[in-house]
Amino acid sequence: MEGKPRPRATPEQALQAMDRMIALAQFGQHDIAARLGLNVTDLTCLGFVIEATASGEPLAAGDLAERAQLTTGAVTGVLNRLEKAGYARREPDPTDRRRVRVLMSEDAQERILQVYGPFYARLAELFADYSPAEVAVLADWFTRARAAMADSLAEIRE
């Protein structure tokens, strides 16, 4: 499939559009978290649990702390709240009893998709409007922009 003609845009216009999208996403995260009975930090951590579950990679509590850039004590509080809300559960790591793995609860995905499903359907429609080569460029850009953001945040936090 050939890509559709797109309006011309400067990098400045693209950055402005990205900034507006990020601002809307930040406000939206509060609404989504509230709808799921969570706070934004818990929702972010739940996203890491979902990602690990989808990839089939076990997620240790310490790995979650590192990904979320939280202390292990803060992650304990997050996991307590995620368990209480029925989204996650902890179990001992079968290969290392000192570690705790974090797993998504059985019905969590269904509950989460009730909120995220319509949004993801709209994104799927949007991606369908782009050629595979264009989607590859978008994925590459998001991946590289995330790395640039992580580097910048590390500098800010120093």
PDB file of C-alpha atoms in Angstrom:
ATOM      1  CA  MET A   1       0.000   0.000   0.000  1.00  0.00           C
ATOM      2  CA  GLU A   2       1.312   3.414  -0.954  1.00  0.00           C
ATOM      3  CA  GLY A   3       1.181   6.113   1.692  1.00  0.00           C
ATOM      4  CA  LYS A   4      -1.437   8.821   1.294  1.00  0.00           C
ATOM      5  CA  PRO A   5      -0.379  12.355   0.516  1.00  0.00           C
ATOM      6  CA  ARG A   6       0.369  14.171   3.769  1.00  0.00           C
ATOM      7  CA  PRO A   7       0.402  17.897   4.490  1.00  0.00           C
ATOM      8  CA  ARG A   8       3.861  19.378   4.710  1.00  0.00           C
ATOM      9  CA  ALA A   9       5.109  20.122   8.200  1.00  0.00           C
ATOM     10  CA  THR A  10       8.222  21.605   9.707  1.00  0.00           C
ATOM     11  CA  PRO A  11      10.020  20.011  12.659  1.00  0.00           C
ATOM     12  CA  GLU A  12       8.720  22.908  14.770  1.00  0.00           C
ATOM     13  CA  GLN A  13       5.130  22.116  13.780  1.00  0.00           C
ATOM     14  CA  ALA A  14       5.703  18.438  14.544  1.00  0.00           C
ATOM     15  CA  LEU A  15       7.130  19.302  17.974  1.00  0.00           C
ATOM     16  CA  GLN A  16       4.170  21.552  18.719  1.00  0.00           C
ATOM     17  CA  ALA A  17       1.751  18.779  17.722  1.00  0.00           C
ATOM     18  CA  MET A  18       3.692  16.323  19.905  1.00  0.00           C
ATOM     19  CA  ASP A  19       3.628  18.717  22.861  1.00  0.00           C
ATOM     20  CA  ARG A  20      -0.146  19.099  22.548  1.00  0.00           C
ATOM     21  CA  MET A  21      -0.588  15.324  22.358  1.00  0.00           C
ATOM     22  CA  ILE A  22       1.628  14.750  25.418  1.00  0.00           C
ATOM     23  CA  ALA A  23      -0.271  17.396  27.406  1.00  0.00           C
ATOM     24  CA  LEU A  24      -3.598  15.770  26.523  1.00  0.00           C
ATOM     25  CA  ALA A  25      -2.171  12.337  27.381  1.00  0.00           C
ATOM     26  CA  GLN A  26      -1.001  13.548  30.787  1.00  0.00           C
ATOM     27  CA  PHE A  27      -4.438  14.891  31.652  1.00  0.00           C
ATOM     28  CA  GLY A  28      -6.001  11.765  30.188  1.00  0.00           C
ATOM     29  CA  GLN A  29      -3.850   9.513  32.377  1.00  0.00           C
ATOM     30  CA  HIS A  30      -5.462  11.088  35.443  1.00  0.00           C
ATOM     31  CA  ASP A  31      -8.945  10.371  34.055  1.00  0.00           C
ATOM     32  CA  ILE A  32      -8.059   6.815  33.045  1.00  0.00           C
ATOM     33  CA  ALA A  33      -6.394   6.095  36.388  1.00  0.00           C
ATOM     34  CA  ALA A  34      -9.445   7.407  38.259  1.00  0.00           C
ATOM     35  CA  ARG A  35     -11.768   5.294  36.105  1.00  0.00           C
ATOM     36  CA  LEU A  36      -9.712   2.216  36.996  1.00  0.00           C
ATOM     37  CA  GLY A  37      -9.595   3.163  40.690  1.00  0.00           C
ATOM     38  CA  LEU A  38      -5.863   3.940  40.629  1.00  0.00           C
ATOM     39  CA  ASN A  39      -3.522   6.894  40.764  1.00  0.00           C
ATOM     40  CA  VAL A  40      -1.251   7.811  37.846  1.00  0.00           C
ATOM     41  CA  THR A  41       1.868   6.196  39.336  1.00  0.00           C
ATOM     42  CA  ASP A  42      -0.019   2.951  39.918  1.00  0.00           C
ATOM     43  CA  LEU A  43      -1.408   3.078  36.365  1.00  0.00           C
ATOM     44  CA  THR A  44       2.079   3.607  34.957  1.00  0.00           C
ATOM     45  CA  CYS A  45       3.395   0.645  36.921  1.00  0.00           C
ATOM     46  CA  LEU A  46       0.419  -1.440  35.808  1.00  0.00           C
ATOM     47  CA  GLY A  47       1.449  -0.622  32.238  1.00  0.00           C
ATOM     48  CA  PHE A  48       4.881  -2.140  32.900  1.00  0.00           C
ATOM     49  CA  VAL A  49       3.205  -5.251  34.350  1.00  0.00           C
ATOM     50  CA  ILE A  50       0.973  -5.530  31.265  1.00  0.00           C
ATOM     51  CA  GLU A  51       3.979  -5.108  28.959  1.00  0.00           C
ATOM     52  CA  ALA A  52       5.904  -7.849  30.781  1.00  0.00           C
ATOM     53  CA  THR A  53       2.889 -10.166  30.713  1.00  0.00           C
ATOM     54  CA  ALA A  54       2.399  -9.603  26.978  1.00  0.00           C
ATOM     55  CA  SER A  55       6.073 -10.338  26.262  1.00  0.00           C
ATOM     56  CA  GLY A  56       6.059 -13.463  28.439  1.00  0.00           C
ATOM     57  CA  GLU A  57       8.968 -12.079  30.452  1.00  0.00           C
ATOM     58  CA  PRO A  58       8.588 -12.338  34.219  1.00  0.00           C
ATOM     59  CA  LEU A  59       8.808  -8.960  35.952  1.00  0.00           C
ATOM     60  CA  ALA A  60      10.522  -8.835  39.332  1.00  0.00           C
ATOM     61  CA  ALA A  61       9.430  -6.204  41.831  1.00  0.00           C
ATOM     62  CA  GLY A  62      12.946  -4.729  41.712  1.00  0.00           C
ATOM     63  CA  ASP A  63      12.766  -4.493  37.915  1.00  0.00           C
ATOM     64  CA  LEU A  64       9.469  -2.644  38.251  1.00  0.00           C
ATOM     65  CA  ALA A  65      11.094  -0.198  40.675  1.00  0.00           C
ATOM     66  CA  GLU A  66      13.885   0.415  38.172  1.00  0.00           C
ATOM     67  CA  ARG A  67      11.552   0.896  35.200  1.00  0.00           C
ATOM     68  CA  ALA A  68       9.287   3.250  37.131  1.00  0.00           C
ATOM     69  CA  GLN A  69      12.275   4.967  38.745  1.00  0.00           C
ATOM     70  CA  LEU A  70      10.810   4.409  42.188  1.00  0.00           C
ATOM     71  CA  THR A  71      12.358   3.131  45.388  1.00  0.00           C
ATOM     72  CA  THR A  72      11.663  -0.475  46.324  1.00  0.00           C
ATOM     73  CA  GLY A  73       9.638   0.840  49.270  1.00  0.00           C
ATOM     74  CA  ALA A  74       7.472   2.945  46.954  1.00  0.00           C
ATOM     75  CA  VAL A  75       6.959  -0.052  44.658  1.00  0.00           C
ATOM     76  CA  THR A  76       5.798  -2.092  47.643  1.00  0.00           C
ATOM     77  CA  GLY A  77       3.053   0.507  48.176  1.00  0.00           C
ATOM     78  CA  VAL A  78       2.182   0.452  44.464  1.00  0.00           C
ATOM     79  CA  LEU A  79       1.953  -3.353  44.475  1.00  0.00           C
ATOM     80  CA  ASN A  80      -0.184  -3.319  47.618  1.00  0.00           C
ATOM     81  CA  ARG A  81      -2.640  -0.978  45.877  1.00  0.00           C
ATOM     82  CA  LEU A  82      -2.584  -2.932  42.572  1.00  0.00           C
ATOM     83  CA  GLU A  83      -3.280  -6.166  44.459  1.00  0.00           C
ATOM     84  CA  LYS A  84      -6.053  -4.583  46.509  1.00  0.00           C
ATOM     85  CA  ALA A  85      -7.659  -3.249  43.301  1.00  0.00           C
ATOM     86  CA  GLY A  86      -7.370  -6.714  41.724  1.00  0.00           C
ATOM     87  CA  TYR A  87      -4.971  -5.820  38.896  1.00  0.00           C
ATOM     88  CA  ALA A  88      -1.792  -7.608  39.946  1.00  0.00           C
ATOM     89  CA  ARG A  89      -0.487 -10.290  42.230  1.00  0.00           C
ATOM     90  CA  ARG A  90       2.909 -11.209  43.630  1.00  0.00           C
ATOM     91  CA  GLU A  91       4.441 -14.639  43.754  1.00  0.00           C
ATOM     92  CA  PRO A  92       7.869 -15.941  44.704  1.00  0.00           C
ATOM     93  CA  ASP A  93      10.259 -16.384  41.793  1.00  0.00           C
ATOM     94  CA  PRO A  94      10.591 -20.169  41.316  1.00  0.00           C
ATOM     95  CA  THR A  95      14.270 -19.819  40.363  1.00  0.00           C
ATOM     96  CA  ASP A  96      15.251 -17.380  43.132  1.00  0.00           C
ATOM     97  CA  ARG A  97      13.159 -17.380  46.297  1.00  0.00           C
ATOM     98  CA  ARG A  98      14.626 -13.997  47.326  1.00  0.00           C
ATOM     99  CA  ARG A  99      12.887 -12.340  44.390  1.00  0.00           C
ATOM    100  CA  VAL A 100       9.211 -11.606  43.942  1.00  0.00           C
ATOM    101  CA  ARG A 101       7.560 -11.683  40.528  1.00  0.00           C
ATOM    102  CA  VAL A 102       4.678  -9.404  39.648  1.00  0.00           C
ATOM    103  CA  LEU A 103       1.928 -10.893  37.504  1.00  0.00           C
ATOM    104  CA  MET A 104      -1.262  -9.471  36.073  1.00  0.00           C
ATOM    105  CA  SER A 105      -4.422 -10.801  37.724  1.00  0.00           C
ATOM    106  CA  GLU A 106      -6.663 -13.078  35.672  1.00  0.00           C
ATOM    107  CA  ASP A 107      -9.472 -10.606  34.934  1.00  0.00           C
ATOM    108  CA  ALA A 108      -7.319  -7.453  34.891  1.00  0.00           C
ATOM    109  CA  GLN A 109      -6.902  -7.310  31.131  1.00  0.00           C
ATOM    110  CA  GLU A 110     -10.649  -7.410  30.531  1.00  0.00           C
ATOM    111  CA  ARG A 111     -11.216  -4.594  33.037  1.00  0.00           C
ATOM    112  CA  ILE A 112      -8.430  -2.504  31.515  1.00  0.00           C
ATOM    113  CA  LEU A 113      -9.651  -3.030  27.943  1.00  0.00           C
ATOM    114  CA  GLN A 114     -13.072  -1.702  28.915  1.00  0.00           C
ATOM    115  CA  VAL A 115     -11.354   1.655  29.387  1.00  0.00           C
ATOM    116  CA  TYR A 116      -8.525   1.481  26.844  1.00  0.00           C
ATOM    117  CA  GLY A 117     -10.309  -0.560  24.165  1.00  0.00           C
ATOM    118  CA  PRO A 118     -12.087   2.313  22.374  1.00  0.00           C
ATOM    119  CA  PHE A 119      -8.905   4.396  22.357  1.00  0.00           C
ATOM    120  CA  TYR A 120      -6.816   1.541  20.968  1.00  0.00           C
ATOM    121  CA  ALA A 121      -9.478   0.895  18.309  1.00  0.00           C
ATOM    122  CA  ARG A 122      -9.206   4.539  17.216  1.00  0.00           C
ATOM    123  CA  LEU A 123      -5.419   4.235  17.071  1.00  0.00           C
ATOM    124  CA  ALA A 124      -5.731   1.057  14.991  1.00  0.00           C
ATOM    125  CA  GLU A 125      -7.913   2.971  12.520  1.00  0.00           C
ATOM    126  CA  LEU A 126      -5.353   5.752  12.455  1.00  0.00           C
ATOM    127  CA  PHE A 127      -2.451   3.345  11.822  1.00  0.00           C
ATOM    128  CA  ALA A 128      -4.475   1.692   9.038  1.00  0.00           C
ATOM    129  CA  ASP A 129      -4.311   5.021   7.232  1.00  0.00           C
ATOM    130  CA  TYR A 130      -0.517   4.695   6.963  1.00  0.00           C
ATOM    131  CA  SER A 131       1.594   2.404   4.828  1.00  0.00           C
ATOM    132  CA  PRO A 132       3.761  -0.239   6.528  1.00  0.00           C
ATOM    133  CA  ALA A 133       6.833   1.864   5.700  1.00  0.00           C
ATOM    134  CA  GLU A 134       5.237   4.917   7.334  1.00  0.00           C
ATOM    135  CA  VAL A 135       4.302   2.906  10.423  1.00  0.00           C
ATOM    136  CA  ALA A 136       7.917   1.707  10.609  1.00  0.00           C
ATOM    137  CA  VAL A 137       9.081   5.343  10.552  1.00  0.00           C
ATOM    138  CA  LEU A 138       6.601   6.226  13.303  1.00  0.00           C
ATOM    139  CA  ALA A 139       7.729   3.295  15.456  1.00  0.00           C
ATOM    140  CA  ASP A 140      11.373   4.216  14.903  1.00  0.00           C
ATOM    141  CA  TRP A 141      10.695   7.848  15.779  1.00  0.00           C
ATOM    142  CA  PHE A 142       8.791   7.000  18.965  1.00  0.00           C
ATOM    143  CA  THR A 143      11.533   4.584  20.046  1.00  0.00           C
ATOM    144  CA  ARG A 144      14.305   7.091  19.425  1.00  0.00           C
ATOM    145  CA  ALA A 145      12.334   9.995  20.931  1.00  0.00           C
ATOM    146  CA  ARG A 146      11.770   7.929  24.071  1.00  0.00           C
ATOM    147  CA  ALA A 147      15.520   7.323  24.366  1.00  0.00           C
ATOM    148  CA  ALA A 148      16.222  11.045  23.876  1.00  0.00           C
ATOM    149  CA  MET A 149      13.625  11.860  26.536  1.00  0.00           C
ATOM    150  CA  ALA A 150      15.142   9.334  28.957  1.00  0.00           C
ATOM    151  CA  ASP A 151      18.596  10.880  28.453  1.00  0.00           C
ATOM    152  CA  SER A 152      17.228  14.389  28.978  1.00  0.00           C
ATOM    153  CA  LEU A 153      15.330  13.369  32.122  1.00  0.00           C
ATOM    154  CA  ALA A 154      18.471  11.726  33.519  1.00  0.00           C
ATOM    155  CA  GLU A 155      20.331  15.009  33.029  1.00  0.00           C
ATOM    156  CA  ILE A 156      17.525  16.993  34.660  1.00  0.00           C
ATOM    157  CA  ARG A 157      17.429  14.648  37.644  1.00  0.00           C
ATOM    158  CA  GLU A 158      21.189  14.881  38.283  1.00  0.00           C
TER     159      GLU A 158
END
